[in-house]
Amino acid sequence: MPDVRSMLAVAADRLGERADAELLLLHVLQQSRSWLFTHADDVPDMDVQTTYAALVERRAAGEPVAYVTGRRGFWSLDLEVSPATLIPRPETELLVELALQRLPPDAACSVADLGTGSGAIALAIARERPRARVVATDASAAALAVARRNAQRHALGNVAFVHGDWLAPLAGQHFDLIASNPPYIEAADPHLAQGDLRFEPVSALASGDDGLDAIRCIVDGARAHLVPGGWLLFEHGWNQGDAVRALLAHAGYTGVFTAQDLESRDRVSGGSYFARLNS
């Protein structure tokens, strides 16, 4: 029977890269990466070898590693993910950073996360702001089930999950900050049929001919749910900065801005709103 070193070599050759081969093996073995350096000559039992081979084949067929393992790291959290949820991505951490800058670290506040998926944004904010009341919405009951399990796993009791489309389940509620990573890809974008995107829920990726349908809905509807001076922040595509700033300004938001990600691409925009609560 092959040892760990040989198993990795075969899998890396099958996948065309070693990183995914290592991630999958460590998932099966429930070990850390440092374990590989001292156990390369170990010979795993047949069940491990069979399970590992099956996961490698799923990845070779194009399935994202996060779906194969059912896990993805985001912020300081290890999250469960499934084909019902978007896979959390590192660039979305910028949205969390910008939200935290606008939330008091040691005072009560209220936050809504629209289209929460796995709960990544809501749970990251809830962990960093334990006095915050966080409400997370999603139109997918399956996604909310994943998000609830993630909250339970990390013992984050200051998050509530409600089923519904965007702001619909938040009638009568007002927040200091509303955040969202909505779908923003153009419906006809060929990338939707390529790579990992083929396996992710289209409803969490694409939004109309120009990719802005969900953002228009959020920009318009959030005004009725923000306390005076409350903030709306959302992620968007690298080429949508001008368009979303125009949407925000037209809707009456002030302090409108766009922040760039680590690759100097427009990534998160937002603004504050000062209308009366009953407007």
GROMACS .gro file of C-alpha atoms in nm:
model
  279
    1MET     CA    1   0.000   0.000   0.000
    2PRO     CA    2   0.130   0.350  -0.080
    3ASP     CA    3   0.253   0.584   0.190
    4VAL     CA    4   0.148   0.946   0.237
    5ARG     CA    5   0.425   1.077   0.013
    6SER     CA    6   0.323   0.848  -0.274
    7MET     CA    7  -0.047   0.925  -0.232
    8LEU     CA    8   0.021   1.297  -0.255
    9ALA     CA    9   0.241   1.256  -0.561
   10VAL     CA   10  -0.027   1.059  -0.747
   11ALA     CA   11  -0.302   1.302  -0.649
   12ALA     CA   12  -0.094   1.608  -0.737
   13ASP     CA   13  -0.027   1.459  -1.080
   14ARG     CA   14  -0.399   1.390  -1.126
   15LEU     CA   15  -0.499   1.743  -1.025
   16GLY     CA   16  -0.206   1.926  -1.180
   17GLU     CA   17  -0.117   2.092  -0.848
   18ARG     CA   18  -0.006   1.987  -0.501
   19ALA     CA   19  -0.195   2.239  -0.288
   20ASP     CA   20  -0.538   2.089  -0.350
   21ALA     CA   21  -0.398   1.738  -0.310
   22GLU     CA   22  -0.265   1.832   0.034
   23LEU     CA   23  -0.587   2.004   0.142
   24LEU     CA   24  -0.795   1.702   0.052
   25LEU     CA   25  -0.565   1.455   0.225
   26LEU     CA   26  -0.547   1.664   0.541
   27HIS     CA   27  -0.926   1.686   0.539
   28VAL     CA   28  -0.958   1.308   0.522
   29LEU     CA   29  -0.697   1.255   0.792
   30GLN     CA   30  -0.818   1.549   1.006
   31GLN     CA   31  -0.458   1.666   1.045
   32SER     CA   32  -0.271   1.995   1.013
   33ARG     CA   33  -0.026   2.069   0.733
   34SER     CA   34   0.271   2.042   0.966
   35TRP     CA   35   0.175   1.676   1.020
   36LEU     CA   36   0.279   1.598   0.662
   37PHE     CA   37   0.644   1.677   0.727
   38THR     CA   38   0.680   1.416   1.000
   39HIS     CA   39   0.445   1.149   0.864
   40ALA     CA   40   0.530   1.132   0.495
   41ASP     CA   41   0.628   0.765   0.532
   42ASP     CA   42   0.308   0.663   0.712
   43VAL     CA   43   0.081   0.418   0.532
   44PRO     CA   44  -0.287   0.512   0.583
   45ASP     CA   45  -0.542   0.234   0.604
   46MET     CA   46  -0.752   0.129   0.307
   47ASP     CA   47  -1.059   0.331   0.411
   48VAL     CA   48  -0.852   0.649   0.410
   49GLN     CA   49  -0.701   0.566   0.072
   50THR     CA   50  -1.042   0.491  -0.079
   51THR     CA   51  -1.203   0.806   0.060
   52TYR     CA   52  -0.911   1.019  -0.052
   53ALA     CA   53  -0.919   0.879  -0.405
   54ALA     CA   54  -1.289   0.960  -0.431
   55LEU     CA   55  -1.236   1.321  -0.319
   56VAL     CA   56  -0.949   1.365  -0.563
   57GLU     CA   57  -1.173   1.249  -0.847
   58ARG     CA   58  -1.442   1.497  -0.747
   59ARG     CA   59  -1.188   1.777  -0.755
   60ALA     CA   60  -1.047   1.651  -1.087
   61ALA     CA   61  -1.400   1.680  -1.228
   62GLY     CA   62  -1.396   2.050  -1.137
   63GLU     CA   63  -1.586   2.055  -0.808
   64PRO     CA   64  -1.451   2.329  -0.578
   65VAL     CA   65  -1.237   2.210  -0.289
   66ALA     CA   66  -1.468   2.392  -0.047
   67TYR     CA   67  -1.764   2.182  -0.161
   68VAL     CA   68  -1.560   1.862  -0.163
   69THR     CA   69  -1.451   1.916   0.199
   70GLY     CA   70  -1.761   2.106   0.308
   71ARG     CA   71  -1.541   2.369   0.476
   72ARG     CA   72  -1.398   2.712   0.402
   73GLY     CA   73  -1.201   2.955   0.615
   74PHE     CA   74  -1.320   3.317   0.635
   75TRP     CA   75  -1.197   3.589   0.869
   76SER     CA   76  -1.111   3.394   1.186
   77LEU     CA   77  -1.382   3.136   1.129
   78ASP     CA   78  -1.388   2.784   0.990
   79LEU     CA   79  -1.723   2.765   0.812
   80GLU     CA   80  -1.939   2.488   0.678
   81VAL     CA   81  -2.033   2.545   0.314
   82SER     CA   82  -2.252   2.354   0.072
   83PRO     CA   83  -2.375   2.386  -0.287
   84ALA     CA   84  -2.662   2.589  -0.140
   85THR     CA   85  -2.419   2.864  -0.038
   86LEU     CA   86  -2.169   3.086  -0.213
   87ILE     CA   87  -1.811   2.997  -0.124
   88PRO     CA   88  -1.674   3.279   0.099
   89ARG     CA   89  -1.381   3.454  -0.066
   90PRO     CA   90  -1.090   3.650   0.085
   91GLU     CA   91  -1.184   3.974  -0.092
   92THR     CA   92  -1.514   3.982   0.098
   93GLU     CA   93  -1.316   4.033   0.419
   94LEU     CA   94  -1.275   4.394   0.303
   95LEU     CA   95  -1.650   4.438   0.353
   96VAL     CA   96  -1.616   4.310   0.710
   97GLU     CA   97  -1.322   4.545   0.777
   98LEU     CA   98  -1.516   4.847   0.651
   99ALA     CA   99  -1.821   4.751   0.855
  100LEU     CA  100  -1.616   4.716   1.173
  101GLN     CA  101  -1.470   5.062   1.118
  102ARG     CA  102  -1.824   5.201   1.141
  103LEU     CA  103  -1.942   4.999   1.442
  104PRO     CA  104  -1.852   5.083   1.803
  105PRO     CA  105  -1.628   4.816   1.956
  106ASP     CA  106  -1.779   4.833   2.304
  107ALA     CA  107  -2.136   4.959   2.263
  108ALA     CA  108  -2.465   4.813   2.151
  109CYS     CA  109  -2.546   4.845   1.782
  110SER     CA  110  -2.760   4.674   1.519
  111VAL     CA  111  -2.649   4.518   1.191
  112ALA     CA  112  -2.825   4.342   0.904
  113ASP     CA  113  -2.654   4.108   0.657
  114LEU     CA  114  -2.858   4.059   0.342
  115GLY     CA  115  -2.824   3.731   0.151
  116THR     CA  116  -2.606   3.579   0.421
  117GLY     CA  117  -2.537   3.241   0.256
  118SER     CA  118  -2.305   3.051   0.489
  119GLY     CA  119  -2.328   3.339   0.737
  120ALA     CA  120  -1.970   3.452   0.675
  121ILE     CA  121  -2.023   3.830   0.698
  122ALA     CA  122  -2.279   3.819   0.979
  123LEU     CA  123  -2.074   3.581   1.192
  124ALA     CA  124  -1.746   3.768   1.140
  125ILE     CA  125  -1.912   4.092   1.254
  126ALA     CA  126  -2.086   3.917   1.544
  127ARG     CA  127  -1.756   3.774   1.666
  128GLU     CA  128  -1.576   4.109   1.653
  129ARG     CA  129  -1.867   4.308   1.795
  130PRO     CA  130  -2.019   4.090   2.070
  131ARG     CA  131  -2.257   4.367   2.178
  132ALA     CA  132  -2.401   4.399   1.829
  133ARG     CA  133  -2.742   4.260   1.741
  134VAL     CA  134  -2.697   4.100   1.399
  135VAL     CA  135  -2.986   3.987   1.177
  136ALA     CA  136  -2.905   3.782   0.867
  137THR     CA  137  -3.151   3.718   0.585
  138ASP     CA  138  -3.153   3.476   0.296
  139ALA     CA  139  -3.413   3.362   0.044
  140SER     CA  140  -3.270   3.007   0.059
  141ALA     CA  141  -3.386   2.795   0.351
  142ALA     CA  142  -3.101   2.551   0.277
  143ALA     CA  143  -2.844   2.830   0.303
  144LEU     CA  144  -2.993   2.952   0.631
  145ALA     CA  145  -2.966   2.602   0.775
  146VAL     CA  146  -2.592   2.607   0.698
  147ALA     CA  147  -2.555   2.957   0.848
  148ARG     CA  148  -2.736   2.854   1.168
  149ARG     CA  149  -2.508   2.554   1.210
  150ASN     CA  150  -2.205   2.780   1.166
  151ALA     CA  151  -2.336   3.016   1.434
  152GLN     CA  152  -2.394   2.725   1.671
  153ARG     CA  153  -2.053   2.577   1.602
  154HIS     CA  154  -1.883   2.905   1.692
  155ALA     CA  155  -2.118   2.976   1.985
  156LEU     CA  156  -2.226   3.311   1.842
  157GLY     CA  157  -2.557   3.384   2.006
  158ASN     CA  158  -2.592   3.747   1.896
  159VAL     CA  159  -2.702   3.655   1.543
  160ALA     CA  160  -3.060   3.585   1.431
  161PHE     CA  161  -3.142   3.427   1.095
  162VAL     CA  162  -3.463   3.504   0.906
  163HIS     CA  163  -3.596   3.359   0.582
  164GLY     CA  164  -3.683   3.600   0.303
  165ASP     CA  165  -3.558   3.797   0.006
  166TRP     CA  166  -3.317   4.077   0.094
  167LEU     CA  167  -3.501   4.328   0.317
  168ALA     CA  168  -3.847   4.170   0.299
  169PRO     CA  169  -3.829   3.995   0.640
  170LEU     CA  170  -3.707   4.310   0.818
  171ALA     CA  171  -4.033   4.508   0.825
  172GLY     CA  172  -4.030   4.769   1.101
  173GLN     CA  173  -3.666   4.710   1.193
  174HIS     CA  174  -3.386   4.967   1.174
  175PHE     CA  175  -3.012   4.921   1.176
  176ASP     CA  176  -2.693   5.114   1.229
  177LEU     CA  177  -2.538   4.929   0.937
  178ILE     CA  178  -2.662   4.707   0.656
  179ALA     CA  179  -2.409   4.492   0.472
  180SER     CA  180  -2.441   4.259   0.177
  181ASN     CA  181  -2.245   4.057  -0.073
  182PRO     CA  182  -2.522   4.031  -0.334
  183PRO     CA  183  -2.506   3.869  -0.677
  184TYR     CA  184  -2.347   4.115  -0.920
  185ILE     CA  185  -2.235   3.920  -1.228
  186GLU     CA  186  -2.407   3.986  -1.559
  187ALA     CA  187  -2.648   3.705  -1.645
  188ALA     CA  188  -2.478   3.641  -1.980
  189ASP     CA  189  -2.122   3.645  -1.843
  190PRO     CA  190  -1.941   3.338  -1.985
  191HIS     CA  191  -1.745   3.297  -1.659
  192LEU     CA  192  -2.060   3.154  -1.501
  193ALA     CA  193  -2.000   2.838  -1.705
  194GLN     CA  194  -1.633   2.811  -1.612
  195GLY     CA  195  -1.425   2.692  -1.317
  196ASP     CA  196  -1.567   2.686  -0.966
  197LEU     CA  197  -1.856   2.915  -1.063
  198ARG     CA  198  -2.018   2.623  -1.249
  199PHE     CA  199  -2.093   2.461  -0.913
  200GLU     CA  200  -2.209   2.762  -0.711
  201PRO     CA  201  -2.575   2.872  -0.694
  202VAL     CA  202  -2.647   3.101  -0.989
  203SER     CA  203  -2.890   3.301  -0.775
  204ALA     CA  204  -2.596   3.403  -0.555
  205LEU     CA  205  -2.381   3.506  -0.852
  206ALA     CA  206  -2.582   3.667  -1.133
  207SER     CA  207  -2.832   3.951  -1.120
  208GLY     CA  208  -2.985   4.077  -1.442
  209ASP     CA  209  -2.841   4.194  -1.771
  210ASP     CA  210  -2.595   4.437  -1.611
  211GLY     CA  211  -2.546   4.250  -1.283
  212LEU     CA  212  -2.699   4.533  -1.079
  213ASP     CA  213  -3.059   4.422  -1.022
  214ALA     CA  214  -3.001   4.306  -0.663
  215ILE     CA  215  -2.789   4.610  -0.582
  216ARG     CA  216  -3.063   4.843  -0.710
  217CYS     CA  217  -3.313   4.667  -0.484
  218ILE     CA  218  -3.084   4.691  -0.182
  219VAL     CA  219  -2.985   5.054  -0.238
  220ASP     CA  220  -3.350   5.156  -0.271
  221GLY     CA  221  -3.491   4.942   0.008
  222ALA     CA  222  -3.220   4.991   0.270
  223ARG     CA  223  -3.316   5.355   0.320
  224ALA     CA  224  -3.630   5.254   0.512
  225HIS     CA  225  -3.426   5.034   0.747
  226LEU     CA  226  -3.134   5.259   0.843
  227VAL     CA  227  -3.126   5.477   1.151
  228PRO     CA  228  -3.039   5.839   1.068
  229GLY     CA  229  -2.679   5.836   0.952
  230GLY     CA  230  -2.672   5.458   0.927
  231TRP     CA  231  -2.447   5.294   0.671
  232LEU     CA  232  -2.512   5.069   0.374
  233LEU     CA  233  -2.209   4.872   0.250
  234PHE     CA  234  -2.201   4.612  -0.025
  235GLU     CA  235  -1.957   4.421  -0.243
  236HIS     CA  236  -1.969   4.452  -0.623
  237GLY     CA  237  -1.772   4.380  -0.938
  238TRP     CA  238  -1.440   4.543  -1.022
  239ASN     CA  239  -1.597   4.739  -1.311
  240GLN     CA  240  -1.913   4.855  -1.131
  241GLY     CA  241  -1.775   5.126  -0.904
  242ASP     CA  242  -1.895   5.422  -1.111
  243ALA     CA  243  -2.240   5.270  -1.158
  244VAL     CA  244  -2.302   5.185  -0.793
  245ARG     CA  245  -2.177   5.523  -0.670
  246ALA     CA  246  -2.426   5.685  -0.907
  247LEU     CA  247  -2.704   5.463  -0.770
  248LEU     CA  248  -2.616   5.558  -0.413
  249ALA     CA  249  -2.595   5.930  -0.486
  250HIS     CA  250  -2.924   5.929  -0.679
  251ALA     CA  251  -3.095   5.753  -0.388
  252GLY     CA  252  -2.982   6.027  -0.148
  253TYR     CA  253  -2.694   5.860   0.033
  254THR     CA  254  -2.409   6.081   0.150
  255GLY     CA  255  -2.042   6.009   0.209
  256VAL     CA  256  -2.055   5.779  -0.093
  257PHE     CA  257  -1.728   5.593  -0.148
  258THR     CA  258  -1.567   5.293  -0.312
  259ALA     CA  259  -1.287   5.091  -0.151
  260GLN     CA  260  -1.042   4.881  -0.348
  261ASP     CA  261  -0.924   4.531  -0.268
  262LEU     CA  262  -0.563   4.414  -0.236
  263GLU     CA  263  -0.535   4.395  -0.615
  264SER     CA  264  -0.639   4.762  -0.649
  265ARG     CA  265  -0.980   4.675  -0.792
  266ASP     CA  266  -1.305   4.846  -0.696
  267ARG     CA  267  -1.468   4.600  -0.455
  268VAL     CA  268  -1.691   4.759  -0.186
  269SER     CA  269  -1.906   5.073  -0.202
  270GLY     CA  270  -2.137   5.239   0.042
  271GLY     CA  271  -2.289   5.551   0.187
  272SER     CA  272  -2.487   5.679   0.485
  273TYR     CA  273  -2.848   5.786   0.493
  274PHE     CA  274  -3.002   6.063   0.702
  275ALA     CA  275  -3.373   6.047   0.623
  276ARG     CA  276  -3.620   6.020   0.912
  277LEU     CA  277  -3.714   5.672   1.024
  278ASN     CA  278  -4.068   5.714   0.894
  279SER     CA  279  -3.961   5.834   0.549
   0.00000   0.00000   0.00000
